[in-house]
Amino acid sequence: LSSVVIVGAGQAGFQVAASLRQGGFTGRISLINNEPGLPYQRPPLSKAYLLGKITASNLAFRPEAFFDQQQIELLQDDAIAIDRQNQHVVLASGKSLQYDHLVLATGAHNRPLSVPGDDLQGVFGIKTLADADALAPRVKDARNVVVIGSGFIGLEFAAVAAALGASVHVVDLGDRPMARAVSSEMAAVFRQTHESWGVQFHFHQGVTRLIGENGQITAIETTDGKVLPAELLVYGIGVIPNITIANEAGLAIENGIKVDANLLTSDPHISAIGDVACFPCIQNEGEHTRIESVPNAMEQARTVASRLLGNASPFNALPWFWTDQGNLKLQIAGLSSGYDNTVILGSEATQQFSVLCFRKGQLVAVESCNRPGDHLAGKKILSRPPELTSAEASAPDFDLKTWEL
Ligand code: FAD
């Protein structure tokens, strides 16, 4: 193997390049970046960066010199086609890059709001540094903020806007915050805490239109006809994987780019990783699953780099997640989907507690709010064959950290 081309220089693409060099790969590595500047991390964009606690230069994974030293060719370009027969990637600049192996790490884009008025000024999704740069000055001055979608990003932004003094309304089609990702017990504490910061929730509600004056948003209308004032609207209603070039090249697609347990696409010369990749997930009963998280992007990148260096092994890393909202740090180990029973450790009242989620009697996820010790213990326990039962965890003095030892 003498040339690896990586499309997308986000969390996954950057990591595969870095891990290849770290593992001793001496061939050519080309990393195609279609965003301006150096590759950077996204998590702070909806949190610390908007609060001014971290600057743009702190977001870069590595300084420019790293790419020279490691001989990682960073190309500011857009990949527009894959010629699988000749193993070439075609770039918007007209260049064509030969590959022995191609890694697709194209990520995902925000699902658009798609309602009348969504082109008004003051309407934002948060995906890129450019989005956050446009948003940061506006949130400092905004009095009335509406957030559409109460997932991680929507709630992180709601916490920031409330901390900066805005009146914040959150509109969501579901019945509780973060419904896709966390148990109802955890969601209830997050809801109450946001409400204590002044955030107002409107559940079972969609948005029908955005209202504006002189091209600037002034309000929104919800499906039950309520009008909420808004000089600023942020939506976080999910993402759509960036599959265009993979699809046009005839690769198998299933809610993203479909890969096997080794993260190979339907073409053995092409891998896909990160937010765009839909892989058979052992923690989800082997179902093809797409996971949007930094740890998933990094672990998948490392798995592919190892394979390209001659050490193939199936991807089976435990999924884990985090979100920071105000003084609440939530860490999740495992996937709680389909859980049918929970055990709570610690005290919800003090906002230091964990929810253990069980499915058919087996522990499947540990959600920890301000309990990092439980998160670490949970990761270790969930990485082994299932052992902890809900009956054991319900014992009066049960402690996850000592049980794990
Ligand atoms: P990305 O990082 O999105 O990178 C994909 C890159 O590929 C992009 O730069 C894209 O422009 C580029 N690209 C696409 N098509 C092409 C093409 N044809 N040619 C060239 N380049 C292309 N995760 C957590 O675990 N914790 C968090 O707290 C957290 N917070 C987040 C906050 C925000 C605001 C956002 C947006 C995400 C957050 N995430 C968080 C998710 C996390 O950032 C992603 O899961 C991770 O970045 C995925 O990495 P990736 O490399 O697959 O995709």
CSV table of C-alpha atoms and ligand atoms in Angstrom, one decimal:
chain,number,residue,atom,x,y,z
A,1,LEU,CA,0.0,0.0,0.0
A,2,SER,CA,1.7,3.2,-1.0
A,3,SER,CA,-1.1,5.9,-1.2
A,4,VAL,CA,-4.0,6.6,1.0
A,5,VAL,CA,-6.5,9.4,0.1
A,6,ILE,CA,-8.9,10.6,2.8
A,7,VAL,CA,-11.9,12.6,1.9
A,8,GLY,CA,-13.0,14.9,4.7
A,9,ALA,CA,-10.6,16.4,7.3
A,10,GLY,CA,-13.0,16.4,10.3
A,11,GLN,CA,-12.5,14.3,13.4
A,12,ALA,CA,-12.4,10.9,11.6
A,13,GLY,CA,-10.4,12.0,8.6
A,14,PHE,CA,-7.8,13.8,10.6
A,15,GLN,CA,-7.4,10.9,13.0
A,16,VAL,CA,-6.9,8.3,10.3
A,17,ALA,CA,-4.1,10.3,8.8
A,18,ALA,CA,-2.4,10.9,12.2
A,19,SER,CA,-2.8,7.2,13.3
A,20,LEU,CA,-1.4,6.0,10.0
A,21,ARG,CA,1.8,8.0,10.5
A,22,GLN,CA,1.9,7.1,14.2
A,23,GLY,CA,1.8,3.4,13.2
A,24,GLY,CA,4.7,3.8,10.8
A,25,PHE,CA,3.0,4.2,7.4
A,26,THR,CA,5.5,5.7,5.0
A,27,GLY,CA,3.4,6.1,1.8
A,28,ARG,CA,1.6,9.2,0.6
A,29,ILE,CA,-1.3,10.5,2.7
A,30,SER,CA,-3.6,13.1,1.1
A,31,LEU,CA,-6.2,14.6,3.3
A,32,ILE,CA,-8.9,16.6,1.4
A,33,ASN,CA,-10.4,19.4,3.4
A,34,ASN,CA,-13.3,21.4,1.9
A,35,GLU,CA,-13.5,23.8,4.8
A,36,PRO,CA,-11.2,26.8,5.2
A,37,GLY,CA,-8.3,26.7,7.7
A,38,LEU,CA,-6.8,23.8,9.6
A,39,PRO,CA,-8.8,20.7,10.6
A,40,TYR,CA,-10.6,21.5,13.9
A,41,GLN,CA,-12.9,19.9,16.6
A,42,ARG,CA,-16.6,20.7,16.6
A,43,PRO,CA,-17.9,20.0,20.1
A,44,PRO,CA,-16.9,23.4,21.6
A,45,LEU,CA,-18.8,25.2,18.8
A,46,SER,CA,-22.2,24.9,20.6
A,47,LYS,CA,-20.7,25.4,24.1
A,48,ALA,CA,-17.4,26.9,25.3
A,49,TYR,CA,-16.6,28.7,21.9
A,50,LEU,CA,-19.9,30.6,21.9
A,51,LEU,CA,-19.2,31.7,25.5
A,52,GLY,CA,-15.8,33.0,24.5
A,53,LYS,CA,-14.0,30.5,26.8
A,54,ILE,CA,-12.0,29.0,24.0
A,55,THR,CA,-10.6,30.6,20.8
A,56,ALA,CA,-10.5,29.4,17.2
A,57,SER,CA,-6.8,28.6,17.4
A,58,ASN,CA,-7.5,26.2,20.3
A,59,LEU,CA,-10.0,24.3,18.1
A,60,ALA,CA,-7.4,23.1,15.6
A,61,PHE,CA,-6.4,19.5,16.2
A,62,ARG,CA,-2.7,20.3,15.4
A,63,PRO,CA,-0.8,23.4,14.2
A,64,GLU,CA,0.1,23.7,10.6
A,65,ALA,CA,3.7,22.5,11.2
A,66,PHE,CA,2.3,19.1,12.2
A,67,PHE,CA,1.1,18.4,8.7
A,68,ASP,CA,4.5,19.3,7.2
A,69,GLN,CA,6.4,17.3,9.7
A,70,GLN,CA,4.2,14.3,9.3
A,71,GLN,CA,4.1,14.7,5.5
A,72,ILE,CA,0.3,14.7,5.5
A,73,GLU,CA,-0.7,16.5,2.3
A,74,LEU,CA,-3.6,18.8,3.3
A,75,LEU,CA,-5.5,19.8,0.2
A,76,GLN,CA,-8.0,22.7,0.4
A,77,ASP,CA,-10.4,21.2,-2.1
A,78,ASP,CA,-13.7,19.4,-2.6
A,79,ALA,CA,-13.9,15.8,-3.8
A,80,ILE,CA,-16.5,15.6,-6.5
A,81,ALA,CA,-16.2,12.1,-7.9
A,82,ILE,CA,-14.7,8.7,-7.3
A,83,ASP,CA,-13.4,6.7,-10.3
A,84,ARG,CA,-13.4,3.3,-8.8
A,85,GLN,CA,-12.1,1.5,-11.8
A,86,ASN,CA,-8.9,3.5,-12.0
A,87,GLN,CA,-8.8,4.2,-8.3
A,88,HIS,CA,-8.8,8.0,-8.6
A,89,VAL,CA,-10.6,10.7,-6.7
A,90,VAL,CA,-11.5,13.8,-8.8
A,91,LEU,CA,-11.3,17.2,-7.1
A,92,ALA,CA,-13.2,20.4,-7.8
A,93,SER,CA,-10.0,22.1,-8.7
A,94,GLY,CA,-9.6,19.6,-11.6
A,95,LYS,CA,-6.9,17.6,-9.9
A,96,SER,CA,-7.2,13.8,-9.8
A,97,LEU,CA,-5.6,11.8,-7.0
A,98,GLN,CA,-4.6,8.1,-7.4
A,99,TYR,CA,-5.3,5.9,-4.3
A,100,ASP,CA,-4.4,2.4,-3.3
A,101,HIS,CA,-6.9,2.9,-0.5
A,102,LEU,CA,-9.6,5.5,-0.1
A,103,VAL,CA,-11.2,6.5,3.2
A,104,LEU,CA,-14.5,8.4,3.1
A,105,ALA,CA,-14.9,10.6,6.2
A,106,THR,CA,-17.3,13.1,4.8
A,107,GLY,CA,-19.5,13.5,7.9
A,108,ALA,CA,-23.0,14.9,7.8
A,109,HIS,CA,-24.8,18.1,7.2
A,110,ASN,CA,-27.7,19.6,9.2
A,111,ARG,CA,-31.2,18.6,8.3
A,112,PRO,CA,-32.7,21.8,7.0
A,113,LEU,CA,-35.7,23.4,8.7
A,114,SER,CA,-37.6,23.6,5.5
A,115,VAL,CA,-40.4,25.9,6.6
A,116,PRO,CA,-41.5,29.3,5.0
A,117,GLY,CA,-39.1,32.0,6.2
A,118,ASP,CA,-36.1,29.7,6.8
A,119,ASP,CA,-34.0,32.1,4.6
A,120,LEU,CA,-34.5,35.0,7.0
A,121,GLN,CA,-31.5,36.5,8.8
A,122,GLY,CA,-31.0,35.3,12.3
A,123,VAL,CA,-31.7,31.6,11.5
A,124,PHE,CA,-28.8,29.3,12.2
A,125,GLY,CA,-27.7,25.7,12.3
A,126,ILE,CA,-24.4,24.9,14.1
A,127,LYS,CA,-22.1,22.7,12.1
A,128,THR,CA,-19.0,24.6,11.2
A,129,LEU,CA,-16.7,27.1,12.7
A,130,ALA,CA,-18.1,29.6,10.2
A,131,ASP,CA,-21.6,29.0,11.6
A,132,ALA,CA,-20.4,29.5,15.2
A,133,ASP,CA,-18.5,32.7,14.2
A,134,ALA,CA,-21.6,34.1,12.6
A,135,LEU,CA,-23.7,33.1,15.6
A,136,ALA,CA,-21.5,34.2,18.5
A,137,PRO,CA,-21.9,38.0,18.3
A,138,ARG,CA,-25.7,37.6,17.8
A,139,VAL,CA,-26.3,35.4,20.8
A,140,LYS,CA,-24.5,37.9,23.1
A,141,ASP,CA,-27.1,40.6,22.1
A,142,ALA,CA,-30.2,38.5,21.6
A,143,ARG,CA,-33.1,38.9,24.0
A,144,ASN,CA,-35.5,36.4,22.5
A,145,VAL,CA,-34.1,33.1,21.3
A,146,VAL,CA,-36.0,30.1,19.9
A,147,VAL,CA,-34.4,26.7,19.6
A,148,ILE,CA,-35.9,24.1,17.4
A,149,GLY,CA,-35.1,20.6,18.5
A,150,SER,CA,-34.1,19.5,22.0
A,151,GLY,CA,-31.3,17.2,21.1
A,152,PHE,CA,-27.7,17.6,22.5
A,153,ILE,CA,-26.9,20.6,20.2
A,154,GLY,CA,-30.2,22.4,20.7
A,155,LEU,CA,-30.0,22.1,24.5
A,156,GLU,CA,-26.3,23.0,24.7
A,157,PHE,CA,-27.1,26.2,22.8
A,158,ALA,CA,-30.2,26.8,24.9
A,159,ALA,CA,-28.0,26.6,28.0
A,160,VAL,CA,-25.5,29.1,26.5
A,161,ALA,CA,-28.3,31.6,25.4
A,162,ALA,CA,-29.9,31.4,28.9
A,163,ALA,CA,-26.5,32.0,30.6
A,164,LEU,CA,-26.0,35.0,28.4
A,165,GLY,CA,-29.3,36.5,29.6
A,166,ALA,CA,-31.7,35.6,26.7
A,167,SER,CA,-35.3,34.5,27.1
A,168,VAL,CA,-35.2,31.0,25.6
A,169,HIS,CA,-38.0,28.9,24.1
A,170,VAL,CA,-37.3,25.3,23.0
A,171,VAL,CA,-39.7,23.7,20.5
A,172,ASP,CA,-39.7,19.9,20.0
A,173,LEU,CA,-42.0,17.4,18.3
A,174,GLY,CA,-41.2,14.8,21.1
A,175,ASP,CA,-42.4,14.6,24.7
A,176,ARG,CA,-39.1,15.2,26.4
A,177,PRO,CA,-35.6,16.5,25.8
A,178,MET,CA,-32.9,14.3,24.2
A,179,ALA,CA,-35.5,11.6,23.7
A,180,ARG,CA,-33.5,9.7,21.2
A,181,ALA,CA,-30.4,9.5,23.4
A,182,VAL,CA,-31.2,9.3,27.1
A,183,SER,CA,-33.7,7.7,29.5
A,184,SER,CA,-36.8,9.5,30.6
A,185,GLU,CA,-35.3,9.8,34.2
A,186,MET,CA,-32.3,11.7,32.9
A,187,ALA,CA,-34.4,13.8,30.5
A,188,ALA,CA,-36.6,14.8,33.4
A,189,VAL,CA,-33.7,16.2,35.4
A,190,PHE,CA,-32.3,18.1,32.3
A,191,ARG,CA,-35.8,19.5,31.7
A,192,GLN,CA,-36.2,20.8,35.3
A,193,THR,CA,-32.7,22.2,35.3
A,194,HIS,CA,-33.1,24.1,32.1
A,195,GLU,CA,-36.4,25.4,33.4
A,196,SER,CA,-34.6,26.6,36.5
A,197,TRP,CA,-32.4,28.7,34.1
A,198,GLY,CA,-35.6,30.2,32.6
A,199,VAL,CA,-35.8,28.0,29.5
A,200,GLN,CA,-39.4,27.3,28.4
A,201,PHE,CA,-40.2,24.0,26.6
A,202,HIS,CA,-42.9,23.5,24.0
A,203,PHE,CA,-43.2,19.7,23.5
A,204,HIS,CA,-45.4,17.9,20.9
A,205,GLN,CA,-44.9,21.1,18.8
A,206,GLY,CA,-43.4,21.7,15.4
A,207,VAL,CA,-42.8,25.0,13.7
A,208,THR,CA,-45.0,26.0,10.8
A,209,ARG,CA,-43.4,29.3,9.7
A,210,LEU,CA,-40.9,31.9,10.6
A,211,ILE,CA,-42.1,35.5,10.7
A,212,GLY,CA,-39.8,38.4,9.7
A,213,GLU,CA,-39.5,42.1,9.1
A,214,ASN,CA,-37.0,43.6,6.6
A,215,GLY,CA,-35.5,40.2,6.0
A,216,GLN,CA,-34.8,39.6,9.7
A,217,ILE,CA,-36.6,37.0,11.8
A,218,THR,CA,-38.9,38.4,14.5
A,219,ALA,CA,-41.0,35.5,15.6
A,220,ILE,CA,-42.0,31.9,14.9
A,221,GLU,CA,-45.3,30.1,14.8
A,222,THR,CA,-45.7,26.7,16.3
A,223,THR,CA,-48.1,24.0,15.0
A,224,ASP,CA,-50.7,24.8,17.7
A,225,GLY,CA,-50.7,28.4,16.5
A,226,LYS,CA,-48.6,30.0,19.2
A,227,VAL,CA,-46.4,32.9,18.2
A,228,LEU,CA,-43.0,33.1,20.0
A,229,PRO,CA,-40.9,36.2,19.6
A,230,ALA,CA,-37.4,35.4,18.2
A,231,GLU,CA,-34.5,37.6,17.0
A,232,LEU,CA,-32.4,34.5,16.8
A,233,LEU,CA,-33.4,31.0,16.0
A,234,VAL,CA,-31.1,28.0,16.2
A,235,TYR,CA,-32.2,24.6,14.9
A,236,GLY,CA,-30.8,21.2,15.6
A,237,ILE,CA,-33.1,18.7,14.2
A,238,GLY,CA,-30.7,16.0,13.1
A,239,VAL,CA,-28.3,15.5,10.3
A,240,ILE,CA,-28.1,13.9,6.9
A,241,PRO,CA,-25.0,11.9,6.0
A,242,ASN,CA,-22.9,13.2,3.2
A,243,ILE,CA,-23.2,10.3,0.8
A,244,THR,CA,-23.3,12.1,-2.6
A,245,ILE,CA,-20.0,11.0,-4.1
A,246,ALA,CA,-20.3,7.5,-2.6
A,247,ASN,CA,-23.8,7.1,-4.0
A,248,GLU,CA,-22.8,8.3,-7.4
A,249,ALA,CA,-19.9,5.9,-7.4
A,250,GLY,CA,-22.3,3.0,-6.8
A,251,LEU,CA,-21.3,2.1,-3.2
A,252,ALA,CA,-23.9,0.4,-1.0
A,253,ILE,CA,-25.9,3.0,0.9
A,254,GLU,CA,-28.1,2.4,3.9
A,255,ASN,CA,-28.7,5.4,6.2
A,256,GLY,CA,-25.2,6.5,5.3
A,257,ILE,CA,-22.4,4.6,3.6
A,258,LYS,CA,-22.9,1.0,4.4
A,259,VAL,CA,-19.8,-0.8,5.8
A,260,ASP,CA,-19.0,-4.2,7.1
A,261,ALA,CA,-17.6,-5.1,10.6
A,262,ASN,CA,-14.1,-4.0,9.3
A,263,LEU,CA,-15.5,-0.7,8.1
A,264,LEU,CA,-15.0,-1.6,4.5
A,265,THR,CA,-17.6,-0.4,2.0
A,266,SER,CA,-19.0,-2.6,-0.8
A,267,ASP,CA,-15.6,-1.8,-2.6
A,268,PRO,CA,-12.6,-3.5,-0.8
A,269,HIS,CA,-10.4,-0.5,-1.7
A,270,ILE,CA,-12.7,2.0,0.1
A,271,SER,CA,-13.5,2.4,3.8
A,272,ALA,CA,-16.0,4.7,5.4
A,273,ILE,CA,-15.8,6.0,9.0
A,274,GLY,CA,-17.3,8.6,11.4
A,275,ASP,CA,-20.7,10.3,11.1
A,276,VAL,CA,-21.2,9.1,7.5
A,277,ALA,CA,-20.6,5.3,8.1
A,278,CYS,CA,-23.4,2.9,8.9
A,279,PHE,CA,-21.9,-0.2,10.5
A,280,PRO,CA,-23.0,-3.4,12.2
A,281,CYS,CA,-23.1,-2.4,15.8
A,282,ILE,CA,-22.8,-5.2,18.4
A,283,GLN,CA,-24.2,-3.0,21.1
A,284,ASN,CA,-27.3,-2.5,18.9
A,285,GLU,CA,-27.9,-6.2,18.5
A,286,GLY,CA,-25.8,-6.2,15.3
A,287,GLU,CA,-28.1,-3.8,13.5
A,288,HIS,CA,-26.5,-1.4,11.0
A,289,THR,CA,-26.2,1.8,13.0
A,290,ARG,CA,-24.8,5.3,12.4
A,291,ILE,CA,-23.3,7.0,15.4
A,292,GLU,CA,-22.5,10.7,15.6
A,293,SER,CA,-19.8,11.3,18.2
A,294,VAL,CA,-16.2,12.1,18.6
A,295,PRO,CA,-15.2,8.9,20.3
A,296,ASN,CA,-16.9,6.9,17.5
A,297,ALA,CA,-15.1,8.9,14.8
A,298,MET,CA,-11.7,8.4,16.5
A,299,GLU,CA,-12.1,4.7,17.2
A,300,GLN,CA,-13.2,4.0,13.7
A,301,ALA,CA,-10.3,5.9,12.3
A,302,ARG,CA,-7.9,3.9,14.5
A,303,THR,CA,-9.5,0.7,13.4
A,304,VAL,CA,-9.1,1.5,9.7
A,305,ALA,CA,-5.5,2.8,10.2
A,306,SER,CA,-4.6,-0.5,12.0
A,307,ARG,CA,-6.1,-2.5,9.2
A,308,LEU,CA,-4.1,-0.6,6.6
A,309,LEU,CA,-1.0,-1.2,8.6
A,310,GLY,CA,-1.7,-5.0,8.5
A,311,ASN,CA,-3.6,-5.5,11.8
A,312,ALA,CA,-7.2,-6.0,10.8
A,313,SER,CA,-9.7,-6.5,13.5
A,314,PRO,CA,-13.5,-5.8,13.5
A,315,PHE,CA,-14.7,-2.6,15.0
A,316,ASN,CA,-16.4,-3.2,18.3
A,317,ALA,CA,-15.6,-0.2,20.5
A,318,LEU,CA,-18.2,0.7,23.1
A,319,PRO,CA,-20.2,3.8,22.0
A,320,TRP,CA,-19.9,6.7,24.4
A,321,PHE,CA,-21.1,10.3,24.4
A,322,TRP,CA,-21.0,13.4,26.4
A,323,THR,CA,-22.7,16.8,26.5
A,324,ASP,CA,-22.1,19.8,28.6
A,325,GLN,CA,-25.1,22.0,29.5
A,326,GLY,CA,-24.5,24.8,32.1
A,327,ASN,CA,-23.3,23.0,35.2
A,328,LEU,CA,-24.5,19.6,34.0
A,329,LYS,CA,-22.0,17.2,32.5
A,330,LEU,CA,-23.7,14.2,31.1
A,331,GLN,CA,-21.6,11.2,30.0
A,332,ILE,CA,-23.2,8.2,28.5
A,333,ALA,CA,-21.6,4.8,28.1
A,334,GLY,CA,-23.3,2.3,25.8
A,335,LEU,CA,-26.7,2.6,23.9
A,336,SER,CA,-29.9,2.8,26.0
A,337,SER,CA,-32.2,2.2,23.0
A,338,GLY,CA,-34.9,-0.4,23.9
A,339,TYR,CA,-34.1,-0.3,27.6
A,340,ASP,CA,-36.9,-1.6,29.8
A,341,ASN,CA,-35.7,-1.0,33.3
A,342,THR,CA,-33.6,1.5,35.2
A,343,VAL,CA,-31.8,1.7,38.5
A,344,ILE,CA,-30.7,5.2,39.8
A,345,LEU,CA,-27.5,5.6,41.8
A,346,GLY,CA,-26.9,8.8,43.7
A,347,SER,CA,-29.3,11.7,44.1
A,348,GLU,CA,-31.2,13.5,41.3
A,349,ALA,CA,-31.8,16.4,43.7
A,350,THR,CA,-28.1,17.2,43.9
A,351,GLN,CA,-27.7,16.6,40.2
A,352,GLN,CA,-25.1,14.0,40.9
A,353,PHE,CA,-26.5,10.7,39.8
A,354,SER,CA,-26.4,7.9,37.3
A,355,VAL,CA,-29.1,6.0,35.5
A,356,LEU,CA,-28.3,2.4,34.8
A,357,CYS,CA,-30.3,1.2,31.8
A,358,PHE,CA,-31.1,-2.5,31.5
A,359,ARG,CA,-32.6,-4.4,28.5
A,360,LYS,CA,-34.0,-7.9,29.2
A,361,GLY,CA,-32.1,-7.8,32.5
A,362,GLN,CA,-28.7,-6.9,31.1
A,363,LEU,CA,-27.0,-3.6,31.6
A,364,VAL,CA,-26.9,-1.7,28.2
A,365,ALA,CA,-26.0,1.9,29.2
A,366,VAL,CA,-24.8,4.0,32.1
A,367,GLU,CA,-25.8,7.6,32.0
A,368,SER,CA,-23.9,9.7,34.5
A,369,CYS,CA,-24.7,13.3,35.4
A,370,ASN,CA,-21.8,14.9,37.2
A,371,ARG,CA,-20.6,11.4,38.3
A,372,PRO,CA,-17.4,10.9,36.2
A,373,GLY,CA,-16.4,7.9,38.3
A,374,ASP,CA,-19.5,6.0,37.4
A,375,HIS,CA,-18.9,6.8,33.8
A,376,LEU,CA,-15.4,5.3,33.8
A,377,ALA,CA,-16.6,2.3,35.7
A,378,GLY,CA,-19.6,1.9,33.4
A,379,LYS,CA,-17.4,1.9,30.4
A,380,LYS,CA,-15.3,-0.9,31.8
A,381,ILE,CA,-18.2,-3.0,32.8
A,382,LEU,CA,-20.0,-2.6,29.5
A,383,SER,CA,-16.8,-3.5,27.5
A,384,ARG,CA,-16.9,-7.0,29.1
A,385,PRO,CA,-19.5,-9.7,28.5
A,386,PRO,CA,-22.8,-8.7,30.3
A,387,GLU,CA,-22.7,-9.5,34.0
A,388,LEU,CA,-24.4,-6.8,36.1
A,389,THR,CA,-28.1,-7.5,36.6
A,390,SER,CA,-30.7,-5.0,37.7
A,391,ALA,CA,-31.3,-7.1,40.8
A,392,GLU,CA,-27.7,-6.7,41.9
A,393,ALA,CA,-27.7,-3.0,41.1
A,394,SER,CA,-30.8,-2.4,43.2
A,395,ALA,CA,-29.1,-3.5,46.4
A,396,PRO,CA,-29.3,-0.7,49.0
A,397,ASP,CA,-25.5,0.2,49.1
A,398,PHE,CA,-24.7,-0.8,45.6
A,399,ASP,CA,-21.6,1.2,44.3
A,400,LEU,CA,-20.7,0.9,40.6
A,401,LYS,CA,-17.1,1.8,41.2
A,402,THR,CA,-16.4,-0.9,43.8
A,403,TRP,CA,-18.5,-3.5,41.9
A,404,GLU,CA,-16.4,-2.9,38.9
A,405,LEU,CA,-13.2,-3.7,40.8
B,1,FAD,P1,-17.0,15.8,10.5
B,1,FAD,O1,-16.2,16.2,11.7
B,1,FAD,O2,-18.3,16.5,10.3
B,1,FAD,O3,-16.0,16.0,9.2
B,1,FAD,C1,-16.4,15.8,7.9
B,1,FAD,C2,-15.7,16.7,7.0
B,1,FAD,O4,-15.8,16.3,5.7
B,1,FAD,C3,-16.3,18.1,7.0
B,1,FAD,O5,-15.2,19.1,7.1
B,1,FAD,C4,-16.9,18.2,5.6
B,1,FAD,O6,-17.0,19.5,5.2
B,1,FAD,C5,-16.0,17.4,4.8
B,1,FAD,N1,-16.5,16.9,3.5
B,1,FAD,C6,-17.7,16.4,3.2
B,1,FAD,N2,-17.8,16.1,1.9
B,1,FAD,C7,-16.6,16.4,1.4
B,1,FAD,C8,-16.0,16.3,0.1
B,1,FAD,N3,-16.8,15.8,-0.9
B,1,FAD,N4,-14.8,16.7,-0.1
B,1,FAD,C9,-14.0,17.1,0.9
B,1,FAD,N5,-14.5,17.3,2.1
B,1,FAD,C10,-15.7,16.9,2.4
B,1,FAD,N6,-19.6,14.8,19.6
B,1,FAD,C11,-19.3,14.4,20.8
B,1,FAD,O7,-18.9,13.2,21.0
B,1,FAD,N7,-19.4,15.2,21.9
B,1,FAD,C12,-19.9,16.5,21.7
B,1,FAD,O8,-20.0,17.2,22.7
B,1,FAD,C13,-20.2,17.0,20.4
B,1,FAD,N8,-20.6,18.2,20.2
B,1,FAD,C14,-20.9,18.7,19.0
B,1,FAD,C15,-21.3,20.0,18.7
B,1,FAD,C16,-21.5,20.4,17.5
B,1,FAD,C17,-21.9,21.9,17.2
B,1,FAD,C18,-21.4,19.6,16.3
B,1,FAD,C19,-21.7,20.0,14.9
B,1,FAD,C20,-21.0,18.2,16.5
B,1,FAD,C21,-20.8,17.8,17.8
B,1,FAD,N9,-20.4,16.5,18.1
B,1,FAD,C22,-20.1,16.0,19.4
B,1,FAD,C23,-20.4,15.5,17.0
B,1,FAD,C24,-18.9,15.3,16.4
B,1,FAD,O9,-18.4,16.6,16.2
B,1,FAD,C25,-19.0,14.5,15.2
B,1,FAD,O10,-19.5,13.2,15.5
B,1,FAD,C26,-17.6,14.3,14.6
B,1,FAD,O11,-17.1,15.5,14.2
B,1,FAD,C27,-17.7,13.4,13.4
B,1,FAD,O12,-16.5,13.3,12.7
B,1,FAD,P2,-16.5,13.1,11.1
B,1,FAD,O13,-15.0,13.2,10.7
B,1,FAD,O14,-17.2,11.9,10.8
B,1,FAD,O15,-17.3,14.3,10.5
